[in-house]
Tab-separated table of C-alpha atoms and ligand atoms in Angstrom:
chain	number	residue	atom	x	y	z
A	575	UNK	CA	0.000	0.000	0.000
A	576	UNK	CA	1.361	3.391	-1.029
A	577	UNK	CA	-0.499	5.561	1.498
A	578	UNK	CA	-0.819	3.268	4.490
A	579	UNK	CA	-1.966	4.931	7.722
A	580	UNK	CA	-2.435	8.372	6.217
A	581	UNK	CA	-5.373	10.771	6.438
A	582	UNK	CA	-6.581	12.639	3.358
A	583	UNK	CA	-9.155	15.336	2.705
A	584	UNK	CA	-10.551	15.278	-0.826
A	585	UNK	CA	-12.752	18.229	-1.666
A	586	UNK	CA	-15.331	17.454	-4.321
A	587	UNK	CA	-14.942	13.788	-3.357
A	588	UNK	CA	-18.589	13.012	-4.026
A	589	UNK	CA	-18.436	12.813	-7.821
A	590	UNK	CA	-16.200	12.356	-10.833
A	591	UNK	CA	-12.455	12.532	-10.279
A	592	UNK	CA	-12.761	13.065	-6.517
A	593	UNK	CA	-14.964	10.024	-6.087
A	594	UNK	CA	-12.531	7.801	-8.025
A	595	UNK	CA	-9.660	9.218	-5.963
A	596	UNK	CA	-11.403	8.511	-2.664
A	597	UNK	CA	-11.824	4.847	-3.637
A	598	UNK	CA	-8.214	4.545	-4.844
A	599	UNK	CA	-6.820	6.153	-1.705
A	600	UNK	CA	-8.829	3.859	0.567
A	601	UNK	CA	-7.490	0.856	-1.371
A	602	UNK	CA	-3.990	2.276	-0.752
A	603	UNK	CA	-4.568	2.372	2.995
A	604	UNK	CA	-5.711	5.949	3.632
A	605	UNK	CA	-8.567	7.287	5.713
A	606	UNK	CA	-10.464	9.670	3.465
A	607	UNK	CA	-12.658	12.626	4.328
A	608	UNK	CA	-15.000	13.205	1.425
A	609	UNK	CA	-15.647	16.945	1.708
A	610	UNK	CA	-18.387	17.967	-0.669
A	611	UNK	CA	-21.274	20.318	-1.142
A	612	UNK	CA	-23.383	17.495	-2.569
A	613	UNK	CA	-24.567	15.649	0.528
A	614	UNK	CA	-26.308	12.787	-1.275
A	615	UNK	CA	-23.366	11.977	-3.521
A	616	UNK	CA	-20.769	12.417	-0.780
A	617	UNK	CA	-22.604	10.224	1.696
A	618	UNK	CA	-23.120	7.551	-0.974
A	619	UNK	CA	-19.380	7.437	-1.688
A	620	UNK	CA	-18.616	7.097	2.008
A	621	UNK	CA	-21.190	4.322	2.453
A	622	UNK	CA	-19.572	2.417	-0.432
A	623	UNK	CA	-16.112	2.867	1.080
A	624	UNK	CA	-17.197	1.803	4.563
A	625	UNK	CA	-18.308	-1.491	3.035
A	626	UNK	CA	-14.636	-2.071	2.079
A	627	UNK	CA	-13.028	-1.200	5.423
A	628	UNK	CA	-14.275	0.021	8.814
A	629	UNK	CA	-13.709	3.701	9.655
A	630	UNK	CA	-11.842	4.340	6.404
A	631	UNK	CA	-14.020	7.242	5.325
A	632	UNK	CA	-16.192	10.060	6.558
A	633	UNK	CA	-18.363	12.644	4.883
A	634	UNK	CA	-18.284	16.302	5.861
A	635	UNK	CA	-20.554	18.720	4.063
A	636	UNK	CA	-18.655	21.809	2.968
A	637	UNK	CA	-19.095	24.726	0.640
A	638	UNK	CA	-15.498	25.545	-0.217
A	639	UNK	CA	-16.517	29.041	-1.312
A	640	UNK	CA	-17.365	29.893	2.307
A	641	UNK	CA	-14.457	30.459	4.702
A	642	UNK	CA	-16.724	29.648	7.645
A	643	UNK	CA	-17.847	26.352	6.145
A	644	UNK	CA	-14.250	25.368	5.340
A	645	UNK	CA	-13.104	26.164	8.878
A	646	UNK	CA	-15.887	23.956	10.230
A	647	UNK	CA	-14.855	21.113	7.881
A	648	UNK	CA	-11.189	21.406	8.882
A	649	UNK	CA	-12.060	21.285	12.588
A	650	UNK	CA	-14.339	18.262	12.096
A	651	UNK	CA	-11.580	16.262	10.408
A	652	UNK	CA	-8.857	17.272	12.857
A	653	UNK	CA	-11.044	16.496	15.882
A	654	UNK	CA	-11.838	13.035	14.516
A	655	UNK	CA	-8.570	11.973	12.926
A	656	UNK	CA	-5.897	14.589	13.744
A	657	UNK	CA	-3.878	16.605	11.240
A	658	UNK	CA	-4.390	15.386	7.689
A	659	UNK	CA	-1.345	14.173	5.757
A	660	UNK	CA	-2.893	15.015	2.406
A	661	UNK	CA	-5.163	17.793	1.155
A	662	UNK	CA	-6.529	17.543	-2.368
A	663	UNK	CA	-8.179	20.765	-3.492
A	664	UNK	CA	-10.239	19.055	-6.168
A	665	UNK	CA	-13.706	20.673	-5.894
A	666	UNK	CA	-14.525	22.809	-8.912
A	667	UNK	CA	-17.271	24.079	-11.181
A	668	UNK	CA	-17.729	25.592	-14.615
A	669	UNK	CA	-20.158	28.277	-15.769
A	670	UNK	CA	-19.166	28.662	-19.389
A	671	UNK	CA	-20.067	31.632	-21.535
A	672	UNK	CA	-18.419	33.786	-24.176
A	673	UNK	CA	-16.711	36.847	-22.685
A	674	UNK	CA	-19.211	39.248	-24.225
A	675	UNK	CA	-22.130	37.337	-22.664
A	676	UNK	CA	-20.604	36.349	-19.314
A	677	UNK	CA	-22.575	37.725	-16.350
A	678	UNK	CA	-20.927	39.133	-13.260
A	679	UNK	CA	-22.603	36.287	-11.296
A	680	UNK	CA	-21.009	33.650	-13.572
A	681	UNK	CA	-17.628	35.294	-13.144
A	682	UNK	CA	-17.961	35.646	-9.377
A	683	UNK	CA	-19.303	32.163	-8.570
A	684	UNK	CA	-16.501	30.384	-10.414
A	685	UNK	CA	-13.909	32.598	-8.727
A	686	UNK	CA	-15.544	31.915	-5.343
A	687	UNK	CA	-15.458	28.127	-5.694
A	688	UNK	CA	-12.371	27.392	-7.797
A	689	UNK	CA	-10.011	30.086	-6.546
A	690	UNK	CA	-11.201	31.270	-3.128
A	691	UNK	CA	-12.094	27.663	-2.242
A	692	UNK	CA	-8.531	26.472	-2.808
A	693	UNK	CA	-7.203	29.369	-0.728
A	694	UNK	CA	-9.630	28.799	2.172
A	695	UNK	CA	-8.988	25.043	2.400
A	696	UNK	CA	-5.235	25.461	2.300
A	697	UNK	CA	-5.301	28.455	4.663
A	698	UNK	CA	-7.120	26.422	7.328
A	699	UNK	CA	-5.233	23.115	6.914
A	700	UNK	CA	-1.655	24.198	6.145
A	701	UNK	CA	-0.876	25.631	9.623
A	702	UNK	CA	-1.577	22.214	11.173
A	703	UNK	CA	0.683	20.528	8.625
A	704	UNK	CA	3.412	23.080	9.350
A	705	UNK	CA	3.087	22.425	13.074
A	706	UNK	CA	3.607	18.714	12.403
A	707	UNK	CA	6.393	19.330	9.877
A	708	UNK	CA	4.912	17.359	6.982
A	709	UNK	CA	2.094	17.277	4.495
A	710	UNK	CA	1.161	17.029	0.845
A	711	UNK	CA	-1.095	19.595	-0.790
A	712	UNK	CA	-2.372	18.909	-4.287
A	713	UNK	CA	-4.305	21.510	-6.225
A	714	UNK	CA	-6.414	20.787	-9.270
A	715	UNK	CA	-5.684	23.073	-12.171
A	716	UNK	CA	-6.586	22.323	-15.792
A	717	UNK	CA	-5.205	22.427	-19.293
A	718	UNK	CA	-7.478	25.472	-19.557
A	719	UNK	CA	-5.458	27.278	-16.885
A	720	UNK	CA	-2.313	26.817	-18.970
A	721	UNK	CA	-3.644	27.470	-22.460
A	722	UNK	CA	-7.031	29.223	-22.118
A	723	UNK	CA	-10.242	28.013	-23.746
A	724	UNK	CA	-13.071	29.605	-25.700
A	725	UNK	CA	-16.036	30.241	-23.396
A	726	UNK	CA	-14.087	29.895	-20.138
A	727	UNK	CA	-12.784	33.318	-19.070
A	728	UNK	CA	-13.811	32.732	-15.459
A	729	UNK	CA	-12.640	29.129	-15.248
A	730	UNK	CA	-9.318	29.810	-17.007
A	731	UNK	CA	-8.600	32.660	-14.582
A	732	UNK	CA	-9.151	30.363	-11.604
A	733	UNK	CA	-7.144	27.465	-12.947
A	734	UNK	CA	-4.223	29.766	-13.837
A	735	UNK	CA	-4.538	31.307	-10.373
A	736	UNK	CA	-4.297	27.856	-8.839
A	737	UNK	CA	-0.936	27.371	-10.545
A	738	UNK	CA	0.295	30.683	-9.114
A	739	UNK	CA	-0.796	29.686	-5.605
A	740	UNK	CA	0.783	26.245	-6.008
A	741	UNK	CA	4.184	27.685	-6.851
A	742	UNK	CA	3.942	30.327	-4.118
A	743	UNK	CA	3.048	27.781	-1.434
A	744	UNK	CA	5.747	25.389	-2.704
A	745	UNK	CA	8.261	28.183	-2.023
A	746	UNK	CA	6.743	29.242	1.309
A	747	UNK	CA	6.203	25.815	2.783
A	748	UNK	CA	8.855	23.566	1.226
A	749	UNK	CA	11.377	24.032	4.003
A	750	UNK	CA	8.645	23.291	6.549
A	751	UNK	CA	8.212	19.768	5.226
A	752	UNK	CA	5.203	20.469	3.021
A	753	UNK	CA	5.069	19.625	-0.678
A	754	UNK	CA	2.658	21.553	-2.874
A	755	UNK	CA	1.934	20.491	-6.435
A	756	UNK	CA	-0.822	20.775	-9.023
A	757	UNK	CA	-2.377	18.411	-11.514
A	758	UNK	CA	-3.623	19.846	-14.802
A	759	UNK	CA	-6.007	17.393	-16.450
A	760	UNK	CA	-7.208	17.575	-20.040
A	761	UNK	CA	-10.840	16.690	-20.818
A	762	UNK	CA	-11.952	13.908	-18.476
A	763	UNK	CA	-15.156	11.827	-18.644
A	764	UNK	CA	-17.151	13.253	-15.730
A	765	UNK	CA	-20.319	15.270	-15.241
A	766	UNK	CA	-18.257	18.393	-15.892
A	767	UNK	CA	-17.837	17.662	-19.602
A	768	UNK	CA	-21.422	16.464	-20.055
A	769	UNK	CA	-22.607	19.902	-21.179
A	770	UNK	CA	-19.816	20.538	-23.655
A	771	UNK	CA	-21.352	20.654	-27.153
A	772	UNK	CA	-20.531	17.497	-29.164
A	773	UNK	CA	-18.795	19.574	-31.831
A	774	UNK	CA	-16.395	21.123	-29.320
A	775	UNK	CA	-15.691	17.808	-27.628
A	776	UNK	CA	-14.916	16.228	-30.990
A	777	UNK	CA	-12.504	19.101	-31.754
A	778	UNK	CA	-10.647	18.303	-28.548
A	779	UNK	CA	-10.679	14.553	-29.137
A	780	UNK	CA	-9.225	14.993	-32.614
A	781	UNK	CA	-6.217	16.702	-31.026
A	782	UNK	CA	-5.517	13.961	-28.478
A	783	UNK	CA	-2.964	11.503	-29.915
A	784	UNK	CA	-4.506	8.761	-27.785
A	785	UNK	CA	-7.970	9.426	-29.334
A	786	UNK	CA	-9.805	9.222	-26.048
A	787	UNK	CA	-10.873	11.427	-23.194
A	788	UNK	CA	-9.202	11.093	-19.832
A	789	UNK	CA	-10.747	8.759	-17.287
A	790	UNK	CA	-11.176	9.732	-13.640
A	791	UNK	CA	-8.691	6.993	-12.725
A	792	UNK	CA	-6.013	8.643	-14.913
A	793	UNK	CA	-6.198	11.697	-12.672
A	794	UNK	CA	-6.634	9.741	-9.445
A	795	UNK	CA	-3.318	7.972	-10.113
A	796	UNK	CA	-1.573	11.303	-10.672
A	797	UNK	CA	-2.940	12.489	-7.316
A	798	UNK	CA	-1.746	9.225	-5.781
A	799	UNK	CA	1.817	9.737	-6.980
A	800	UNK	CA	1.908	13.321	-5.670
A	801	UNK	CA	0.376	12.246	-2.345
A	802	UNK	CA	2.809	9.374	-1.805
A	803	UNK	CA	6.327	9.429	-0.365
A	804	UNK	CA	7.596	8.550	-3.855
A	805	UNK	CA	7.198	12.199	-4.895
A	806	UNK	CA	9.034	13.719	-1.923
A	807	UNK	CA	11.447	15.633	-4.173
A	808	UNK	CA	8.647	16.965	-6.380
A	809	UNK	CA	7.575	20.450	-5.300
A	810	UNK	CA	5.827	23.281	-7.134
A	811	UNK	CA	5.257	21.278	-10.292
A	812	UNK	CA	2.223	21.114	-12.541
A	813	UNK	CA	1.682	17.540	-13.659
A	814	UNK	CA	-0.141	17.573	-16.998
A	815	UNK	CA	-2.403	14.579	-17.584
A	816	UNK	CA	-4.038	15.183	-20.954
A	817	UNK	CA	-3.060	12.350	-23.313
A	818	UNK	CA	-0.869	14.776	-25.267
A	819	UNK	CA	-3.685	17.189	-26.184
A	820	UNK	CA	-1.153	20.022	-26.211
A	821	UNK	CA	2.269	19.009	-27.504
B	1304	CAA	N1	-13.230	25.359	-28.466
B	1304	CAA	C1	-13.387	25.601	-29.793
B	1304	CAA	N2	-14.498	26.147	-30.330
B	1304	CAA	C2	-15.483	26.461	-29.482
B	1304	CAA	C3	-15.394	26.249	-28.095
B	1304	CAA	C4	-14.200	25.660	-27.591
B	1304	CAA	N3	-14.031	25.432	-26.305
B	1304	CAA	N4	-16.532	26.659	-27.528
B	1304	CAA	C5	-17.318	27.120	-28.513
B	1304	CAA	N5	-16.694	26.999	-29.697
B	1304	CAA	C6	-17.216	27.395	-30.992
B	1304	CAA	C7	-18.553	26.716	-31.316
B	1304	CAA	O1	-18.328	25.432	-31.894
B	1304	CAA	C8	-19.175	27.701	-32.274
B	1304	CAA	O2	-18.588	27.538	-33.539
B	1304	CAA	P1	-19.460	27.817	-34.876
B	1304	CAA	O3	-19.869	29.264	-34.814
B	1304	CAA	O4	-18.521	27.490	-35.978
B	1304	CAA	O5	-20.624	26.871	-34.772
B	1304	CAA	C9	-18.725	29.057	-31.729
B	1304	CAA	O6	-17.558	28.772	-30.915
B	1304	CAA	C10	-19.755	29.710	-30.856
B	1304	CAA	O7	-20.215	28.770	-29.897
B	1304	CAA	P2	-21.757	28.613	-29.505
B	1304	CAA	O8	-22.632	28.739	-30.726
B	1304	CAA	O9	-21.897	27.348	-28.724
B	1304	CAA	O10	-21.970	29.910	-28.604
B	1304	CAA	P3	-22.886	30.057	-27.337
B	1304	CAA	O11	-22.778	31.468	-26.911
B	1304	CAA	O12	-24.232	29.477	-27.594
B	1304	CAA	O13	-22.228	29.092	-26.232
B	1304	CAA	C11	-20.434	28.283	-24.859
B	1304	CAA	C12	-20.937	29.396	-25.793
B	1304	CAA	C13	-21.327	28.208	-23.621
B	1304	CAA	C14	-19.008	28.670	-24.473
B	1304	CAA	C15	-20.496	26.925	-25.575
B	1304	CAA	O14	-19.945	27.036	-26.846
B	1304	CAA	C16	-19.711	25.888	-24.823
B	1304	CAA	O15	-20.218	25.301	-23.895
B	1304	CAA	N6	-18.465	25.615	-25.278
B	1304	CAA	C17	-17.588	24.633	-24.636
B	1304	CAA	C18	-16.715	25.275	-23.594
B	1304	CAA	C19	-15.779	24.241	-23.047
B	1304	CAA	O16	-14.966	23.705	-23.772
B	1304	CAA	N7	-15.902	23.948	-21.748
B	1304	CAA	C20	-15.109	22.943	-21.115
B	1304	CAA	C21	-15.922	22.319	-19.987
B	1304	CAA	S1	-15.078	20.948	-19.226
B	1304	CAA	C22	-13.928	21.707	-18.277
B	1304	CAA	O17	-13.892	22.879	-18.097
B	1304	CAA	C23	-12.901	20.851	-17.630
B	1304	CAA	C24	-11.565	21.235	-18.046
B	1304	CAA	O18	-10.823	21.769	-17.227
B	1304	CAA	C25	-11.132	20.916	-19.397
B	1305	NAI	P1	-17.507	16.868	-11.042
B	1305	NAI	O1	-18.522	17.914	-11.357
B	1305	NAI	O2	-17.778	15.466	-11.465
B	1305	NAI	O3	-17.185	16.867	-9.482
B	1305	NAI	C1	-16.938	18.064	-8.800
B	1305	NAI	C2	-17.318	17.895	-7.354
B	1305	NAI	O4	-17.072	19.140	-6.687
B	1305	NAI	C3	-18.795	17.562	-7.139
B	1305	NAI	O5	-18.932	16.482	-6.254
B	1305	NAI	C4	-19.368	18.835	-6.554
B	1305	NAI	O6	-20.462	18.614	-5.688
B	1305	NAI	C5	-18.167	19.392	-5.820
B	1305	NAI	N1	-18.317	20.822	-5.580
B	1305	NAI	C6	-18.708	21.777	-6.444
B	1305	NAI	N2	-18.810	22.956	-5.835
B	1305	NAI	C7	-18.464	22.760	-4.545
B	1305	NAI	C8	-18.375	23.600	-3.418
B	1305	NAI	N3	-18.676	24.917	-3.491
B	1305	NAI	N4	-17.982	23.063	-2.233
B	1305	NAI	C9	-17.691	21.751	-2.146
B	1305	NAI	N5	-17.775	20.904	-3.178
B	1305	NAI	C10	-18.158	21.398	-4.372
B	1305	NAI	O7	-16.161	17.407	-11.701
B	1305	NAI	P2	-14.779	16.674	-11.971
B	1305	NAI	O8	-14.626	16.560	-13.428
B	1305	NAI	O9	-14.631	15.486	-11.132
B	1305	NAI	O10	-13.778	17.835	-11.507
B	1305	NAI	C11	-12.908	17.723	-10.411
B	1305	NAI	C12	-11.834	18.780	-10.572
B	1305	NAI	O11	-11.098	18.531	-11.746
B	1305	NAI	C13	-12.385	20.203	-10.715
B	1305	NAI	O12	-11.549	21.103	-10.018
B	1305	NAI	C14	-12.284	20.463	-12.206
B	1305	NAI	O13	-12.183	21.827	-12.484
B	1305	NAI	C15	-11.028	19.716	-12.509
B	1305	NAI	N6	-10.867	19.364	-13.912
B	1305	NAI	C16	-11.804	18.577	-14.520
B	1305	NAI	C17	-11.652	18.263	-15.856
B	1305	NAI	C18	-12.641	17.461	-16.594
B	1305	NAI	O14	-12.556	17.412	-17.837
B	1305	NAI	N7	-13.588	16.772	-15.963
B	1305	NAI	C19	-10.474	18.728	-16.606
B	1305	NAI	C20	-9.562	19.544	-15.854
B	1305	NAI	C21	-9.752	19.834	-14.543
């Protein structure tokens, strides 16, 4: 087992990539807090995991866009299981629109969840990791944060911002025993891509040398590497997992 005896918080663990990651991490010996806004999905994931191993998972409802809610989530995990070894800032949303049609609400909500959410979770968990002198923080960026994408001004800004925070925290916290890295997936088969028009999805697929979308497990295994001791000398990197969509 590559993560035996560790404790992980996975935001957005109720669906898609986060859900797959929660299952993989439990199989690798970790206790997982599924921290999600979607109570039904999050609780279902935890129920499935508890059938595999006793006390390997817990659900905490959180809205990562609220500092108060994140502080409550952090306290709940620490009171139950102590300082987490791993924080995966995976929760995210899209509200796509062309720049000239994008509403202020669409802009603000995506910033609140994808950018502020990553800051709040890390702000509340990192001090405990520092106190203990170790920890792994993994932020979820996107190919869109590196290259931009039509219809995603808000989302691209957040995912580029996540890379900036990743590198900043890698510099601030590296000598305190914390490793901070990001994963930048390409298009992955989850609910998030379900609303992408077929024409656009086909455009993307045509550019992927592997001729397939990413699978949640492709990203979960990248998280696993960055969460494990095997990546101890990896800090401040952005691991691209996109099948070669941009080469
Ligand atoms: N790449 C290339 N072309 C795109 C595009 C994209 N991402 N998005 C739209 N276009 C093209 C359309 O095909 C269309 O072309 P034609 O005029 O030749 O038909 C043109 O731009 C205008 O698009 P729409 O007619 O659809 O305009 P709209 O105002 O009705 O809708 C939109 C705009 C909401 C942005 C819609 O086009 C859309 O949903 N596009 C997809 C955006 C996208 O790729 N989102 C990714 C979601 S998954 C994700 O975000 C995860 C991740 O990190 C990768
Ligand atoms: P998903 O939509 O399947 O899952 C996202 C999860 O985040 C859901 O369980 C949702 O309830 C939760 N969430 C949303 N808002 C929240 C909030 N305010 N507080 C707490 N939880 C919240 O999406 P997917 O695809 O699994 O995405 C996971 C991460 O991967 C996101 O950060 C996304 O931006 C990123 N990503 C996804 C790609 C894709 O193609 N699917 C590509 C690149 C990055």
